Coordinates of C-alpha atoms and ligand atoms in Angstrom, one line a residue:
M1065 CA 77.3 112.1 111.1
L1066 CA 76.5 109.8 108.2
E1067 CA 76.0 106.0 108.4
L1068 CA 78.7 104.1 106.5
Q1069 CA 76.4 103.2 103.6
A1070 CA 75.1 106.8 103.3
M1071 CA 78.7 108.1 103.1
R1072 CA 79.5 105.4 100.5
D1073 CA 76.5 106.5 98.4
K1074 CA 77.6 110.1 98.6
L1075 CA 81.1 109.2 97.4
A1076 CA 79.7 107.1 94.6
R1077 CA 77.9 110.2 93.3
I1078 CA 81.1 112.3 93.0
A1079 CA 81.4 113.1 89.3
L1080 CA 84.7 111.8 87.9
P1081 CA 86.2 112.3 84.4
A1082 CA 86.2 109.2 82.3
P1083 CA 89.6 107.6 82.6
A1084 CA 91.8 107.8 79.5
S1085 CA 93.5 104.7 78.1
E1086 CA 96.8 103.7 76.6
C1087 CA 98.0 100.6 74.7
V1088 CA 100.5 98.4 76.6
A1089 CA 102.3 95.2 75.8
L1090 CA 100.7 92.1 77.3
S1091 CA 103.8 91.7 79.4
A1092 CA 103.2 95.0 81.1
A1093 CA 99.5 94.6 81.6
V1094 CA 99.3 92.7 84.9
G1095 CA 97.6 94.9 87.6
R1096 CA 96.2 97.3 84.9
I1097 CA 92.5 97.7 84.3
C1098 CA 91.3 96.6 80.9
A1099 CA 89.9 99.5 78.9
Q1100 CA 88.1 97.4 76.3
T1101 CA 85.9 94.3 76.4
L1102 CA 88.0 91.6 74.8
R1103 CA 86.4 88.8 72.8
A1104 CA 88.0 85.6 71.6
T1105 CA 89.1 86.0 68.0
V1106 CA 89.9 82.3 67.5
D1107 CA 88.5 79.0 68.7
L1108 CA 90.3 77.3 71.5
P1109 CA 91.5 74.7 70.7
G1110 CA 92.0 76.0 67.1
F1111 CA 91.9 72.4 65.7
D1112 CA 91.1 68.9 66.8
N1113 CA 94.1 67.5 68.6
S1114 CA 95.3 64.7 70.9
A1115 CA 95.3 65.0 74.7
M1116 CA 97.6 62.0 75.0
D1117 CA 100.6 60.3 73.5
G1118 CA 99.0 57.3 71.8
Y1119 CA 97.1 56.4 68.7
A1120 CA 94.3 58.1 66.9
V1121 CA 91.9 55.4 65.6
A1122 CA 89.0 55.2 63.2
V1123 CA 86.9 52.5 65.0
D1124 CA 86.3 49.3 63.1
A1125 CA 82.7 48.8 64.3
A1126 CA 82.7 45.1 63.3
R1127 CA 85.9 44.3 65.2
P1128 CA 86.7 47.2 67.6
L1129 CA 89.3 45.0 69.4
G1130 CA 90.9 43.8 66.2
Q1131 CA 94.2 44.9 64.8
Y1132 CA 94.5 48.4 63.5
E1133 CA 96.9 49.4 60.7
I1134 CA 99.2 52.3 61.7
I1135 CA 99.4 54.5 58.6
G1136 CA 101.6 57.3 59.9
Y1137 CA 102.8 59.7 62.6
A1138 CA 102.0 63.2 63.9
A1139 CA 103.5 65.3 66.7
A1140 CA 102.5 68.7 68.0
G1141 CA 103.2 71.1 65.2
S1142 CA 102.6 68.6 62.4
S1143 CA 100.5 70.0 59.6
A1144 CA 98.4 67.9 57.3
T1145 CA 97.5 64.6 59.0
G1146 CA 95.3 63.2 56.3
A1147 CA 92.3 60.9 56.9
L1148 CA 91.7 57.6 58.6
R1149 CA 89.5 54.8 57.3
A1150 CA 87.8 52.3 59.6
G1151 CA 90.4 50.0 61.1
Q1152 CA 93.3 52.5 60.6
A1153 CA 95.3 54.3 63.3
L1154 CA 97.8 57.2 63.4
R1155 CA 100.6 57.4 65.9
V1156 CA 100.0 60.8 67.7
L1157 CA 101.8 62.7 70.4
T1158 CA 100.1 65.1 72.8
G1159 CA 99.0 68.2 70.9
A1160 CA 99.2 66.6 67.5
P1161 CA 96.4 67.6 65.0
L1162 CA 94.0 64.7 64.6
P1163 CA 93.3 63.2 61.2
F1164 CA 89.9 63.4 59.6
G1165 CA 87.9 60.3 60.6
C1166 CA 89.5 59.9 64.0
Q1167 CA 87.0 58.8 66.6
S1168 CA 89.1 58.1 69.6
V1169 CA 92.6 58.5 71.0
V1170 CA 93.9 55.4 72.7
P1171 CA 96.8 56.1 75.2
Q1172 CA 100.0 54.2 74.3
E1173 CA 99.8 52.4 77.7
Q1174 CA 96.7 50.6 76.5
V1175 CA 98.1 49.1 73.3
R1176 CA 100.6 46.7 71.9
V1177 CA 102.5 47.6 68.7
D1178 CA 103.9 45.1 66.3
G1179 CA 105.6 46.9 63.4
K1180 CA 102.7 48.6 61.6
L1181 CA 100.0 46.7 63.6
L1182 CA 98.3 48.0 66.6
Q1183 CA 96.5 45.7 69.1
L1184 CA 94.1 47.4 71.5
A1185 CA 93.6 46.1 75.1
E1186 CA 90.0 47.4 75.3
A1187 CA 87.4 48.7 72.8
P1188 CA 88.1 52.4 72.1
V1189 CA 85.8 54.9 73.8
Y1190 CA 84.3 57.3 71.2
G1191 CA 85.7 60.9 71.7
A1192 CA 88.2 59.8 74.4
H1193 CA 91.3 62.1 74.7
M1194 CA 90.3 64.2 71.7
R1195 CA 90.4 67.9 72.2
V1196 CA 87.8 69.2 69.8
R1197 CA 88.1 72.5 68.0
G1198 CA 86.3 75.3 69.9
S1199 CA 85.3 73.0 72.8
E1200 CA 87.1 75.2 75.4
L1201 CA 86.1 78.5 73.9
A1202 CA 84.4 79.5 70.7
A1203 CA 85.5 82.6 68.7
G1204 CA 83.4 85.5 69.7
T1205 CA 83.1 84.5 73.4
R1206 CA 83.7 87.3 75.9
L1207 CA 87.2 86.9 77.4
L1208 CA 87.4 90.0 79.7
E1209 CA 85.0 92.8 80.5
Q1210 CA 86.1 96.4 80.3
G1211 CA 86.9 97.4 83.9
T1212 CA 88.5 94.0 84.9
T1213 CA 91.8 94.1 86.6
L1214 CA 94.3 92.0 84.7
R1215 CA 95.6 89.3 86.9
P1216 CA 98.5 87.0 86.2
L1217 CA 96.2 84.1 85.3
H1218 CA 94.5 86.2 82.6
I1219 CA 97.7 86.6 80.7
G1220 CA 98.0 83.0 79.5
L1221 CA 94.5 83.1 78.0
L1222 CA 95.2 86.4 76.2
A1223 CA 98.5 85.1 74.9
A1224 CA 96.7 81.9 73.7
Q1225 CA 94.4 84.2 71.7
G1226 CA 97.4 85.8 70.1
I1227 CA 96.8 89.1 71.9
A1228 CA 100.2 90.9 72.2
E1229 CA 99.0 94.3 73.3
L1230 CA 95.8 95.8 74.7
D1231 CA 94.2 99.0 75.9
V1232 CA 94.3 99.7 79.6
H1233 CA 93.1 102.7 81.6
L1234 CA 95.6 105.3 82.7
R1235 CA 96.1 105.2 86.5
P1236 CA 94.6 108.1 88.4
R1237 CA 97.1 110.3 90.2
V1238 CA 96.2 110.1 93.8
G1239 CA 98.3 112.2 96.3
V1240 CA 98.9 111.5 100.0
L1241 CA 99.7 114.3 102.4
S1242 CA 100.4 113.6 106.1
T1243 CA 99.6 116.3 108.5
G1244 CA 101.1 116.6 112.0
S1245 CA 104.0 118.5 113.6
E1246 CA 104.9 115.3 115.5
L1247 CA 105.7 113.3 112.4
V1248 CA 109.2 112.2 111.3
P1249 CA 109.7 110.2 108.1
A1250 CA 111.0 106.7 108.5
G1251 CA 114.7 106.6 108.3
Q1252 CA 115.2 109.8 110.3
P1253 CA 115.9 109.8 114.1
L1254 CA 113.1 110.5 116.5
T1255 CA 113.3 113.2 119.2
A1256 CA 111.2 113.4 122.3
G1257 CA 107.4 113.3 121.7
R1258 CA 107.7 112.6 118.0
I1259 CA 106.7 109.6 116.1
H1260 CA 107.4 108.1 112.7
D1261 CA 104.9 108.9 109.9
A1262 CA 103.2 105.5 109.4
N1263 CA 100.2 106.6 107.4
R1264 CA 101.8 108.1 104.3
P1265 CA 103.8 105.0 103.4
Q1266 CA 100.8 102.8 104.3
L1267 CA 98.4 104.8 102.2
L1268 CA 100.8 105.0 99.3
A1269 CA 101.2 101.2 99.4
L1270 CA 97.4 100.7 99.5
L1271 CA 96.9 103.0 96.6
T1272 CA 99.5 101.2 94.5
A1273 CA 97.9 97.9 95.3
C1274 CA 94.5 99.2 94.1
G1275 CA 95.7 100.5 90.8
A1276 CA 96.5 104.2 91.4
D1277 CA 99.6 106.2 90.5
A1278 CA 100.4 107.0 94.2
I1279 CA 102.0 110.5 94.6
D1280 CA 103.9 111.2 97.8
L1281 CA 103.0 114.7 98.8
G1282 CA 105.2 114.6 101.9
Q1283 CA 104.1 115.9 105.3
V1284 CA 103.0 119.3 106.6
P1285 CA 103.2 120.6 110.2
D1286 CA 100.0 121.6 112.1
D1287 CA 99.9 125.1 110.7
P1288 CA 96.8 126.5 109.0
E1289 CA 98.6 128.5 106.3
A1290 CA 101.1 125.7 105.4
T1291 CA 98.2 123.2 105.3
R1292 CA 96.2 125.4 102.9
E1293 CA 99.2 125.9 100.6
R1294 CA 100.1 122.3 100.5
L1295 CA 96.5 121.2 99.8
A1296 CA 96.3 123.8 96.9
D1297 CA 99.6 122.4 95.4
A1298 CA 98.3 118.9 95.8
A1299 CA 95.0 119.7 93.9
A1300 CA 97.1 121.2 91.1
C1301 CA 99.0 118.0 90.5
C1302 CA 96.6 115.2 91.4
D1303 CA 93.3 113.7 90.3
I1304 CA 92.3 112.9 93.9
V1305 CA 93.9 114.2 97.1
I1306 CA 94.0 112.2 100.4
S1307 CA 95.3 113.6 103.7
S1308 CA 95.7 111.9 107.0
G1309 CA 95.4 113.6 110.4
G1310 CA 94.1 116.9 111.5
A1311 CA 90.5 115.9 110.7
S1312 CA 89.1 116.0 114.2
V1313 CA 88.3 118.7 116.6
G1314 CA 91.6 119.6 118.3
D1315 CA 93.3 123.0 118.2
A1316 CA 95.9 121.6 115.8
D1317 CA 93.3 120.1 113.4
H1318 CA 93.4 122.5 110.4
V1319 CA 92.6 120.3 107.5
R1320 CA 88.8 120.9 107.2
H1321 CA 89.2 124.6 107.5
A1322 CA 92.0 124.7 104.9
A1323 CA 89.9 122.6 102.6
S1324 CA 86.9 124.8 103.0
M1325 CA 88.9 127.8 101.8
L1326 CA 90.0 125.9 98.7
G1327 CA 86.7 124.3 97.7
G1328 CA 84.6 122.9 100.5
I1329 CA 84.0 120.0 102.8
D1330 CA 80.7 118.3 101.8
H1331 CA 80.4 115.7 104.6
W1332 CA 82.3 115.2 107.9
K1333 CA 82.0 112.2 110.2
V1334 CA 81.0 108.7 109.5
A1335 CA 79.4 106.3 112.0
I1336 CA 82.2 103.7 112.1
K1337 CA 84.8 102.7 114.6
P1338 CA 87.6 103.4 114.0
G1339 CA 87.4 106.3 111.5
K1340 CA 84.7 108.7 112.7
P1341 CA 86.4 112.0 111.7
F1342 CA 86.6 111.0 108.0
A1343 CA 85.6 113.9 105.7
F1344 CA 85.2 114.5 102.0
G1345 CA 84.9 117.5 99.8
H1346 CA 86.8 119.1 97.0
L1347 CA 89.9 121.2 96.5
C1348 CA 89.9 123.4 93.4
G1349 CA 87.5 121.0 91.7
K1350 CA 89.4 117.8 92.7
P1351 CA 87.9 115.2 95.1
F1352 CA 89.4 115.4 98.5
L1353 CA 89.3 112.8 101.3
A1354 CA 90.5 113.7 104.8
L1355 CA 91.3 110.5 106.7
P1356 CA 91.7 110.5 110.5
G1357 CA 95.3 110.5 111.9
N1358 CA 95.1 107.4 114.0
P1359 CA 96.8 104.8 111.7
V1360 CA 94.2 102.1 112.0
A1361 CA 91.4 104.6 111.4
A1362 CA 93.3 105.9 108.4
A1363 CA 93.7 102.4 106.9
V1364 CA 90.1 101.3 107.7
T1365 CA 88.6 104.5 106.2
F1366 CA 90.8 104.1 103.2
L1367 CA 89.6 100.5 102.6
L1368 CA 85.9 101.1 103.2
L1369 CA 85.5 104.6 101.7
A1370 CA 88.5 105.9 99.7
R1371 CA 89.3 102.8 97.8
P1372 CA 86.0 102.5 95.9
L1373 CA 86.4 106.1 94.7
V1374 CA 90.0 105.4 93.6
R1375 CA 88.9 102.2 91.8
R1376 CA 86.2 104.1 90.0
A1377 CA 88.6 106.9 89.0
A1378 CA 90.9 104.1 87.7
G1379 CA 88.0 102.7 85.5
G1380 CA 87.6 99.5 87.5
T1381 CA 84.3 97.7 87.9
P1382 CA 83.1 98.0 91.5
S1383 CA 83.9 94.8 93.3
A1384 CA 81.2 93.1 95.4
D1385 CA 81.9 93.3 99.1
T1386 CA 82.7 89.8 99.9
M1387 CA 81.8 88.9 103.4
Q1388 CA 82.2 85.5 105.1
L1389 CA 80.2 84.5 108.1
L1390 CA 82.7 82.8 110.4
P1391 CA 82.2 81.4 113.9
L1392 CA 84.0 83.4 116.6
T1393 CA 86.6 81.8 118.9
E1394 CA 85.5 84.1 121.6
A1395 CA 82.8 86.7 122.3
V1396 CA 83.1 90.3 121.1
H1397 CA 81.4 93.3 122.5
N1398 CA 80.6 96.6 120.9
R1399 CA 79.2 99.1 123.3
D1400 CA 79.5 102.0 120.8
M1401 CA 76.7 103.4 118.8
R1402 CA 78.8 102.9 115.6
P1403 CA 79.6 99.5 114.0
H1404 CA 83.0 98.5 115.1
F1405 CA 85.3 97.0 112.5
M1406 CA 87.5 94.7 114.6
R1407 CA 90.8 93.3 113.5
A1408 CA 90.9 89.5 113.5
R1409 CA 92.5 86.5 111.9
R1410 CA 91.1 83.3 110.6
V1411 CA 92.3 80.1 112.3
Y1412 CA 91.6 76.4 111.8
D1413 CA 90.4 74.3 114.6
N1414 CA 90.0 70.6 113.7
G1415 CA 89.5 71.5 110.1
M1416 CA 86.9 74.2 110.9
L1417 CA 87.6 77.8 109.9
L1418 CA 87.0 80.2 112.8
V1419 CA 87.7 83.9 113.4
Q1420 CA 89.8 85.1 116.3
P1421 CA 89.5 88.7 117.2
F1422 CA 92.7 90.4 118.5
A1423 CA 92.7 91.7 122.1
Q1424 CA 94.2 95.0 121.0
Q1425 CA 91.6 97.1 119.0
G1426 CA 92.9 100.6 119.7
S1427 CA 92.9 103.0 116.8
A1428 CA 96.7 103.3 116.8
A1429 CA 97.5 99.6 117.2
L1430 CA 99.2 98.9 113.9
A1431 CA 100.7 95.6 115.1
T1432 CA 97.3 93.9 115.1
L1433 CA 96.4 95.5 111.8
A1434 CA 99.5 94.0 110.1
E1435 CA 98.5 90.6 111.5
A1436 CA 94.8 90.8 110.6
D1437 CA 93.3 89.1 107.6
V1438 CA 89.7 90.1 108.2
L1439 CA 87.7 92.9 109.8
I1440 CA 84.8 91.7 111.8
E1441 CA 81.8 94.1 111.5
V1442 CA 80.2 94.1 114.9
P1443 CA 76.9 96.0 114.8
P1444 CA 76.3 98.9 117.3
Q1445 CA 75.6 98.0 120.9
T1446 CA 75.9 94.3 120.2
T1447 CA 77.6 91.3 121.8
L1448 CA 78.4 88.3 119.6
S1449 CA 79.0 85.2 121.7
A1450 CA 81.7 82.6 121.2
G1451 CA 80.7 80.2 118.4
S1452 CA 78.2 82.6 116.8
P1453 CA 78.7 83.6 113.2
A1454 CA 80.4 87.0 112.7
P1455 CA 80.3 89.0 109.5
C1456 CA 83.9 89.2 108.3
H1457 CA 85.3 91.4 105.5
L1458 CA 88.3 89.8 103.9
L1459 CA 91.2 92.2 103.8
S1460 CA 92.8 90.4 100.8
E1461 CA 89.6 91.3 98.8
L1462 CA 89.5 94.9 100.2
I1463 CA 93.1 95.5 99.4
A1464 CA 93.7 93.8 96.0
P1465 CA 91.5 94.9 93.2
Ligands
LIG564 N1 87.8 115.5 121.7 C1 87.8 114.6 120.7 N2 89.0 114.1 120.4 C2 89.1 113.2 119.5 C3 88.0 112.8 118.7 C4 86.7 113.4 119.1 O1 85.7 113.1 118.4 N3 86.7 114.3 120.0 N4 88.1 111.9 117.8 C5 89.1 110.9 118.0 C6 89.2 110.0 116.9 S1 88.0 108.9 116.7 C7 90.3 110.0 116.1 S2 90.5 108.8 114.9 C8 91.4 111.0 116.2 C9 91.6 111.5 114.8 O2 92.0 112.8 114.8 P1 92.7 113.6 113.7 O3 92.3 113.1 112.4 O4 92.6 115.0 113.9 O5 94.2 113.1 113.8 P2 95.4 113.7 114.7 O6 94.9 114.4 115.9 O7 96.2 114.5 113.8 O8 96.2 112.4 115.0 C10 95.5 111.4 115.8 C11 96.6 110.4 116.3 O9 97.2 109.8 115.2 C12 98.6 110.0 115.1 N5 99.0 110.3 113.7 C13 98.6 111.3 112.9 N6 99.2 111.2 111.7 C14 99.9 110.1 111.8 C15 100.8 109.5 110.8 N7 100.9 110.0 109.6 N8 101.4 108.3 111.2 C16 101.3 107.8 112.4 N9 100.5 108.4 113.4 C17 99.8 109.5 113.0 C18 98.8 111.3 115.9 O10 100.1 111.4 116.4 C19 97.8 111.1 117.0 O11 98.2 110.2 118.0 O12 91.0 112.0 117.1 C20 90.5 111.6 118.3 N10 90.3 112.7 119.2
MOO565 O1 88.5 107.0 114.2 MO1 88.9 107.0 115.8 O2 90.2 106.0 115.3 O3 87.5 106.1 116.0 O4 89.4 106.5 117.3

């Protein structure tokens, strides 16, 4: 049995082909992984402009509070705005290019206007309300690193740079096969002793969320020959194959044997709870991850072990494991020799953020998984008392790229 970090290190050494890329329109780029490092091609702002509706003034140093002569008008989109001499002003609207010689923009609330004459209420502040060319971003500055997932808030910046299309990595094809004769797909009626297949839809959704092209490989009964055939088919059409169930030691657990006939299992068992029977290897040259059948164990091993491999195959930069130390609302006990990843939620108490573990921590208890927003990592054979800081992995960070 490997420690979690040792298993992660082994997975990080699996050789993967460099992901290919395609050019997509900016409007189709959200959620995709940038295949090129993008630099600003133009200054932002591209020209000096006004941040307020008001008056651009060239300060009359001798009489800063004197009357200024209004010599013209400019709105956003105006072109040549000419030049100001000391004591002159230009009526400007927000976004209007500023004339040469402008030293300050005075908001219209702070002036009185009488025909062509402007009377200031206070001496103008040099540089006030002037958005100076390149002050936000100079041409040549890095905008996005290769490997960054494009988020909605990147899009405006790229559009402001005039970028209408960009290269993104192709999504890796990652297949999910459920194993288990007891499984019935959602939407079909259950008969005695059978359960709905929760893992396949769950894993497909997690894969989509982390940037993969998730391939539904269906389900296979607990039969050695059928399992081998379906895994061989999976390897032929996917870049990575993930199975759930049949990874443990029971008579009906055929996955590892089938995989060993098609390639091999390199490592089996990881010292975490839930998720111990996790295995990885290869099928006909393709990486293969066998997740445990218990739904919470399948989800936790996906997030902690499978997802980093999928992200790497997708060309994504590895994300730092963001952990928050949060005080516990109540004590937690881990009597196991493995670290226990406990489902919990963050709660506010008098403005203080605390973490509240769920009472149900069974490997099949999906209800508390759906409610959780963190996993508390409780070290082996450890009690963490109420109020003490607990290391919490944020599920939002583990799920979204
Ligand atoms: N004697 C031992 N028994 C078990 C051990 C062990 O070390 N020795 N390990 C336990 C642990 S830990 C886990 S986790 C499970 C995992 O076993 P498998 O990966 O072989 O999974 P299955 O036996 O096929 O299923 C376990 C459980 O999960 C349900 N299941 C399976 N697939 C799905 C699915 N797609 N959707 C919803 N639920 C699913 C299945 O019906 C079983 O209840 O083994 C322990 N046993
Ligand atoms: O992986 Mo199992 O879910 O530890 O019980």
